[in-house]
Amino acid sequence: MVDRLVKEYEGKIEFRLLNAGTDAEATDLMMRFGVTAVPTFVFLGSDGANEGKIIGAASEQELRAKLDSLK
Amino acid sequence: MKNPGKIAIWAVIGIAVLVIGFMAFSPAEGTVENVDARRLADLVASGVRVIDVRTEGEYAAGHIAGAELVPIDRFAQAAATWDRTVPLAVYCATGQRSTTAVNHLSGQGFEKVYHFNAGLVAWSGTLERGATAAAPAPEPTASALPVVYEFFTDT
């Protein structure tokens, strides 16, 4: 599902997919965003402002709603 | 057939011997007790060894004070060196990875395993964080687009 959304929102939203177990930069970013459980989605606006997160498996509908609200 | 009654009795005795023998020589399975957040807090306060089987990133972002990090992909190897008589409490984020861990411990004969099966999402107590000083700001995107991070794990 996420792969499909990545393609669909290409040019509008940048997706950064990080494996919490293997990607070196994941640990620092998880600390920064307070991510204590995976999967978690963190949303940032174009100005870098933290626009919230979704913890746990998100539905496509839930993700789309959040993505569409990002500016 | 000479005496069907005797044959039946010997058959029952034989089965009983087999069952008892199997129980005596098979590895003993340990006891797993599911606990809620309140019970886990009591166990932590009493000094029970607590194992966090999440990833390093999740652990660094927040963990129960005193918990040891043993990611699930390294769990079996680490557990092989542990004393099976020492009680353990195990948790992850939602109970999925910790279920794998406690099943392993039970199968290996650990005598007492407390499973916080609801996971850290159900924890209402305080969390201890890793060293925070080095956490960098995410790099801005060149095109100044909104950004979505997805943190996931294969395990």
mmCIF file of C-alpha atoms in Angstrom:
data_model
loop_
_atom_site.group_PDB
_atom_site.id
_atom_site.type_symbol
_atom_site.label_atom_id
_atom_site.label_comp_id
_atom_site.label_asym_id
_atom_site.label_seq_id
_atom_site.Cartn_x
_atom_site.Cartn_y
_atom_site.Cartn_z
ATOM 1 C CA MET A 1 0.000 0.000 0.000
ATOM 2 C CA VAL A 2 2.758 2.455 0.941
ATOM 3 C CA ASP A 3 4.562 1.783 -2.337
ATOM 4 C CA ARG A 4 1.424 2.718 -4.213
ATOM 5 C CA LEU A 5 1.059 5.950 -2.240
ATOM 6 C CA VAL A 6 4.721 6.824 -2.825
ATOM 7 C CA LYS A 7 4.107 6.678 -6.580
ATOM 8 C CA GLU A 8 0.788 8.451 -6.403
ATOM 9 C CA TYR A 9 2.121 11.383 -4.371
ATOM 10 C CA GLU A 10 5.409 11.670 -6.257
ATOM 11 C CA GLY A 11 6.307 15.329 -6.726
ATOM 12 C CA LYS A 12 3.912 16.369 -3.947
ATOM 13 C CA ILE A 13 5.206 14.585 -0.857
ATOM 14 C CA GLU A 14 8.588 13.038 -0.127
ATOM 15 C CA PHE A 15 8.513 9.630 1.538
ATOM 16 C CA ARG A 16 11.447 8.429 3.633
ATOM 17 C CA LEU A 17 11.080 4.768 4.538
ATOM 18 C CA LEU A 18 13.448 3.620 7.281
ATOM 19 C CA ASN A 19 13.972 0.112 8.590
ATOM 20 C CA ALA A 20 14.243 0.573 12.359
ATOM 21 C CA GLY A 21 16.391 -2.517 12.644
ATOM 22 C CA THR A 22 18.942 -1.852 9.922
ATOM 23 C CA ASP A 23 19.010 1.787 8.804
ATOM 24 C CA ALA A 24 21.719 3.665 10.688
ATOM 25 C CA GLU A 25 19.914 6.996 10.721
ATOM 26 C CA ALA A 26 16.674 5.489 12.043
ATOM 27 C CA THR A 27 17.715 5.520 15.696
ATOM 28 C CA ASP A 28 18.477 9.232 15.850
ATOM 29 C CA LEU A 29 15.322 10.152 13.996
ATOM 30 C CA MET A 30 13.155 7.899 16.157
ATOM 31 C CA MET A 31 14.576 9.579 19.240
ATOM 32 C CA ARG A 32 13.952 12.970 17.731
ATOM 33 C CA PHE A 33 10.334 12.168 16.913
ATOM 34 C CA GLY A 34 9.694 10.052 20.028
ATOM 35 C CA VAL A 35 8.903 6.923 18.050
ATOM 36 C CA THR A 36 8.741 4.042 20.529
ATOM 37 C CA ALA A 37 6.841 1.566 18.358
ATOM 38 C CA VAL A 38 7.005 0.429 14.766
ATOM 39 C CA PRO A 39 5.376 0.816 12.376
ATOM 40 C CA THR A 40 4.933 4.542 12.875
ATOM 41 C CA PHE A 41 4.385 7.306 10.322
ATOM 42 C CA VAL A 42 5.654 10.827 11.106
ATOM 43 C CA PHE A 43 4.366 13.743 9.054
ATOM 44 C CA LEU A 44 6.248 16.998 8.480
ATOM 45 C CA GLY A 45 4.952 20.026 6.638
ATOM 46 C CA SER A 46 6.968 21.704 3.877
ATOM 47 C CA ASP A 47 8.218 24.183 6.502
ATOM 48 C CA GLY A 48 9.554 21.278 8.578
ATOM 49 C CA ALA A 49 6.861 21.570 11.233
ATOM 50 C CA ASN A 50 5.835 18.323 12.864
ATOM 51 C CA GLU A 51 2.279 17.631 11.751
ATOM 52 C CA GLY A 52 1.739 14.532 13.882
ATOM 53 C CA LYS A 53 2.175 10.801 13.618
ATOM 54 C CA ILE A 54 0.232 7.602 13.229
ATOM 55 C CA ILE A 55 1.364 4.759 15.471
ATOM 56 C CA GLY A 56 0.677 1.195 14.377
ATOM 57 C CA ALA A 57 -0.697 -0.209 11.165
ATOM 58 C CA ALA A 58 -2.547 2.610 9.407
ATOM 59 C CA SER A 59 -5.386 2.096 6.975
ATOM 60 C CA GLU A 60 -5.043 3.513 3.470
ATOM 61 C CA GLN A 61 -7.963 5.823 4.146
ATOM 62 C CA GLU A 62 -6.319 7.147 7.297
ATOM 63 C CA LEU A 63 -3.015 7.702 5.513
ATOM 64 C CA ARG A 64 -4.605 9.420 2.545
ATOM 65 C CA ALA A 65 -6.478 11.804 4.817
ATOM 66 C CA LYS A 66 -3.267 12.780 6.549
ATOM 67 C CA LEU A 67 -1.293 13.063 3.312
ATOM 68 C CA ASP A 68 -3.947 15.260 1.726
ATOM 69 C CA SER A 69 -3.862 17.589 4.723
ATOM 70 C CA LEU A 70 -0.116 18.223 4.443
ATOM 71 C CA LYS A 71 1.007 21.549 3.003
ATOM 72 C CA MET B 1 -7.425 -64.461 21.942
ATOM 73 C CA LYS B 2 -6.634 -65.913 25.397
ATOM 74 C CA ASN B 3 -7.658 -63.141 27.760
ATOM 75 C CA PRO B 4 -8.818 -59.817 26.295
ATOM 76 C CA GLY B 5 -9.114 -58.254 29.769
ATOM 77 C CA LYS B 6 -5.469 -58.853 30.580
ATOM 78 C CA ILE B 7 -4.354 -57.551 27.200
ATOM 79 C CA ALA B 8 -6.309 -54.355 27.781
ATOM 80 C CA ILE B 9 -4.761 -53.876 31.218
ATOM 81 C CA TRP B 10 -1.244 -54.365 29.858
ATOM 82 C CA ALA B 11 -1.993 -51.957 27.024
ATOM 83 C CA VAL B 12 -3.087 -49.279 29.509
ATOM 84 C CA ILE B 13 0.016 -49.895 31.636
ATOM 85 C CA GLY B 14 2.208 -49.655 28.560
ATOM 86 C CA ILE B 15 0.688 -46.361 27.471
ATOM 87 C CA ALA B 16 1.021 -44.962 31.005
ATOM 88 C CA VAL B 17 4.715 -45.922 31.083
ATOM 89 C CA LEU B 18 5.269 -44.228 27.729
ATOM 90 C CA VAL B 19 3.508 -41.031 28.827
ATOM 91 C CA ILE B 20 5.399 -40.874 32.137
ATOM 92 C CA GLY B 21 8.666 -41.557 30.366
ATOM 93 C CA PHE B 22 8.018 -38.820 27.815
ATOM 94 C CA MET B 23 7.184 -36.336 30.560
ATOM 95 C CA ALA B 24 10.279 -37.277 32.557
ATOM 96 C CA PHE B 25 12.776 -36.963 29.713
ATOM 97 C CA SER B 26 11.366 -34.205 27.519
ATOM 98 C CA PRO B 27 12.630 -30.651 28.197
ATOM 99 C CA ALA B 28 10.457 -28.950 30.796
ATOM 100 C CA GLU B 29 8.399 -26.044 29.474
ATOM 101 C CA GLY B 30 8.531 -22.930 31.585
ATOM 102 C CA THR B 31 5.654 -20.916 32.909
ATOM 103 C CA VAL B 32 4.552 -17.803 31.040
ATOM 104 C CA GLU B 33 2.312 -15.343 32.832
ATOM 105 C CA ASN B 34 0.701 -12.473 30.957
ATOM 106 C CA VAL B 35 0.855 -9.286 33.005
ATOM 107 C CA ASP B 36 -0.693 -5.836 32.642
ATOM 108 C CA ALA B 37 1.072 -2.500 33.052
ATOM 109 C CA ARG B 38 0.346 -2.235 36.761
ATOM 110 C CA ARG B 39 1.711 -5.709 37.482
ATOM 111 C CA LEU B 40 4.754 -5.038 35.344
ATOM 112 C CA ALA B 41 5.409 -1.831 37.278
ATOM 113 C CA ASP B 42 5.361 -3.864 40.498
ATOM 114 C CA LEU B 43 7.740 -6.405 38.991
ATOM 115 C CA VAL B 44 10.105 -3.665 37.829
ATOM 116 C CA ALA B 45 10.024 -2.148 41.320
ATOM 117 C CA SER B 46 10.850 -5.537 42.827
ATOM 118 C CA GLY B 47 13.930 -5.831 40.634
ATOM 119 C CA VAL B 48 12.831 -8.422 38.097
ATOM 120 C CA ARG B 49 15.088 -8.566 35.053
ATOM 121 C CA VAL B 50 13.267 -6.816 32.183
ATOM 122 C CA ILE B 51 14.005 -7.498 28.521
ATOM 123 C CA ASP B 52 13.000 -5.144 25.692
ATOM 124 C CA VAL B 53 12.948 -6.979 22.338
ATOM 125 C CA ARG B 54 12.327 -3.935 20.107
ATOM 126 C CA THR B 55 14.869 -2.302 17.826
ATOM 127 C CA GLU B 56 17.653 0.001 18.985
ATOM 128 C CA GLY B 57 15.780 2.996 17.626
ATOM 129 C CA GLU B 58 12.584 2.231 19.497
ATOM 130 C CA TYR B 59 14.563 1.563 22.654
ATOM 131 C CA ALA B 60 16.497 4.807 22.360
ATOM 132 C CA ALA B 61 13.292 6.790 21.878
ATOM 133 C CA GLY B 62 11.904 5.456 25.148
ATOM 134 C CA HIS B 63 12.047 2.319 27.280
ATOM 135 C CA ILE B 64 11.075 1.121 30.711
ATOM 136 C CA ALA B 65 13.766 2.143 33.172
ATOM 137 C CA GLY B 66 16.271 -0.627 33.716
ATOM 138 C CA ALA B 67 15.117 -2.712 30.751
ATOM 139 C CA GLU B 68 17.839 -4.451 28.761
ATOM 140 C CA LEU B 69 17.773 -4.139 24.983
ATOM 141 C CA VAL B 70 17.815 -7.496 23.201
ATOM 142 C CA PRO B 71 16.331 -7.027 19.693
ATOM 143 C CA ILE B 72 14.225 -9.971 18.595
ATOM 144 C CA ASP B 73 16.596 -10.879 15.764
ATOM 145 C CA ARG B 74 19.358 -11.470 18.310
ATOM 146 C CA PHE B 75 17.136 -12.846 21.050
ATOM 147 C CA ALA B 76 17.644 -16.608 20.764
ATOM 148 C CA GLN B 77 21.407 -16.243 20.656
ATOM 149 C CA ALA B 78 21.437 -14.026 23.744
ATOM 150 C CA ALA B 79 18.947 -16.134 25.690
ATOM 151 C CA ALA B 80 21.108 -19.219 25.249
ATOM 152 C CA THR B 81 23.559 -17.706 27.757
ATOM 153 C CA TRP B 82 20.984 -16.763 30.415
ATOM 154 C CA ASP B 83 20.240 -18.526 33.700
ATOM 155 C CA ARG B 84 16.913 -20.322 33.226
ATOM 156 C CA THR B 85 16.038 -20.059 36.916
ATOM 157 C CA VAL B 86 16.040 -16.235 36.944
ATOM 158 C CA PRO B 87 12.564 -14.747 36.337
ATOM 159 C CA LEU B 88 12.294 -12.478 33.290
ATOM 160 C CA ALA B 89 9.783 -9.900 32.146
ATOM 161 C CA VAL B 90 9.588 -9.385 28.380
ATOM 162 C CA TYR B 91 7.954 -6.671 26.281
ATOM 163 C CA CYS B 92 7.964 -5.045 22.844
ATOM 164 C CA ALA B 93 5.789 -2.341 21.309
ATOM 165 C CA THR B 94 2.515 -4.212 20.843
ATOM 166 C CA GLY B 95 3.087 -7.784 22.015
ATOM 167 C CA GLN B 96 3.823 -9.332 18.630
ATOM 168 C CA ARG B 97 7.598 -9.674 18.854
ATOM 169 C CA SER B 98 7.523 -10.401 22.582
ATOM 170 C CA THR B 99 5.171 -13.339 21.942
ATOM 171 C CA THR B 100 7.881 -14.875 19.775
ATOM 172 C CA ALA B 101 10.398 -14.251 22.539
ATOM 173 C CA VAL B 102 8.365 -15.733 25.408
ATOM 174 C CA ASN B 103 7.450 -18.789 23.350
ATOM 175 C CA HIS B 104 11.142 -19.348 22.796
ATOM 176 C CA LEU B 105 11.916 -18.935 26.499
ATOM 177 C CA SER B 106 9.122 -21.294 27.475
ATOM 178 C CA GLY B 107 10.340 -23.917 25.039
ATOM 179 C CA GLN B 108 13.855 -23.582 26.419
ATOM 180 C CA GLY B 109 12.651 -24.306 29.943
ATOM 181 C CA PHE B 110 12.916 -20.862 31.526
ATOM 182 C CA GLU B 111 11.144 -21.299 34.823
ATOM 183 C CA LYS B 112 9.274 -18.008 35.101
ATOM 184 C CA VAL B 113 8.534 -15.559 32.302
ATOM 185 C CA TYR B 114 6.294 -12.511 32.698
ATOM 186 C CA HIS B 115 4.886 -11.338 29.386
ATOM 187 C CA PHE B 116 3.703 -7.734 29.076
ATOM 188 C CA ASN B 117 1.552 -8.858 26.174
ATOM 189 C CA ALA B 118 -0.192 -5.518 25.579
ATOM 190 C CA GLY B 119 3.182 -3.965 24.829
ATOM 191 C CA LEU B 120 4.663 -0.559 25.489
ATOM 192 C CA VAL B 121 1.729 1.204 23.837
ATOM 193 C CA ALA B 122 -0.228 0.211 26.955
ATOM 194 C CA TRP B 123 2.434 1.432 29.378
ATOM 195 C CA SER B 124 1.345 4.461 31.370
ATOM 196 C CA GLY B 125 4.494 4.897 33.427
ATOM 197 C CA THR B 126 7.483 7.044 32.619
ATOM 198 C CA LEU B 127 9.992 6.059 29.984
ATOM 199 C CA GLU B 128 13.718 6.430 30.033
ATOM 200 C CA ARG B 129 15.343 7.783 26.878
ATOM 201 C CA GLY B 130 18.709 7.116 25.312
ATOM 202 C CA ALA B 131 21.355 9.796 24.943
ATOM 203 C CA THR B 132 19.549 12.643 23.219
ATOM 204 C CA ALA B 133 22.326 15.111 22.582
ATOM 205 C CA ALA B 134 23.303 13.712 19.211
ATOM 206 C CA ALA B 135 19.851 13.514 17.661
ATOM 207 C CA PRO B 136 20.190 15.630 14.515
ATOM 208 C CA ALA B 137 17.530 17.625 12.782
ATOM 209 C CA PRO B 138 16.240 15.863 9.672
ATOM 210 C CA GLU B 139 17.680 17.189 6.459
ATOM 211 C CA PRO B 140 15.291 19.519 4.675
ATOM 212 C CA THR B 141 14.190 18.369 1.278
ATOM 213 C CA ALA B 142 15.696 20.233 -1.643
ATOM 214 C CA SER B 143 12.279 20.888 -3.098
ATOM 215 C CA ALA B 144 10.716 21.889 0.244
ATOM 216 C CA LEU B 145 8.007 19.266 -0.038
ATOM 217 C CA PRO B 146 6.136 17.863 2.942
ATOM 218 C CA VAL B 147 7.883 14.745 4.255
ATOM 219 C CA VAL B 148 6.510 11.457 5.541
ATOM 220 C CA TYR B 149 8.763 9.162 7.511
ATOM 221 C CA GLU B 150 7.735 5.552 7.865
ATOM 222 C CA PHE B 151 9.616 3.575 10.506
ATOM 223 C CA PHE B 152 9.154 -0.151 10.042
ATOM 224 C CA THR B 153 10.847 -3.426 10.859
ATOM 225 C CA ASP B 154 11.136 -6.785 9.127
ATOM 226 C CA THR B 155 10.790 -8.760 12.363
#
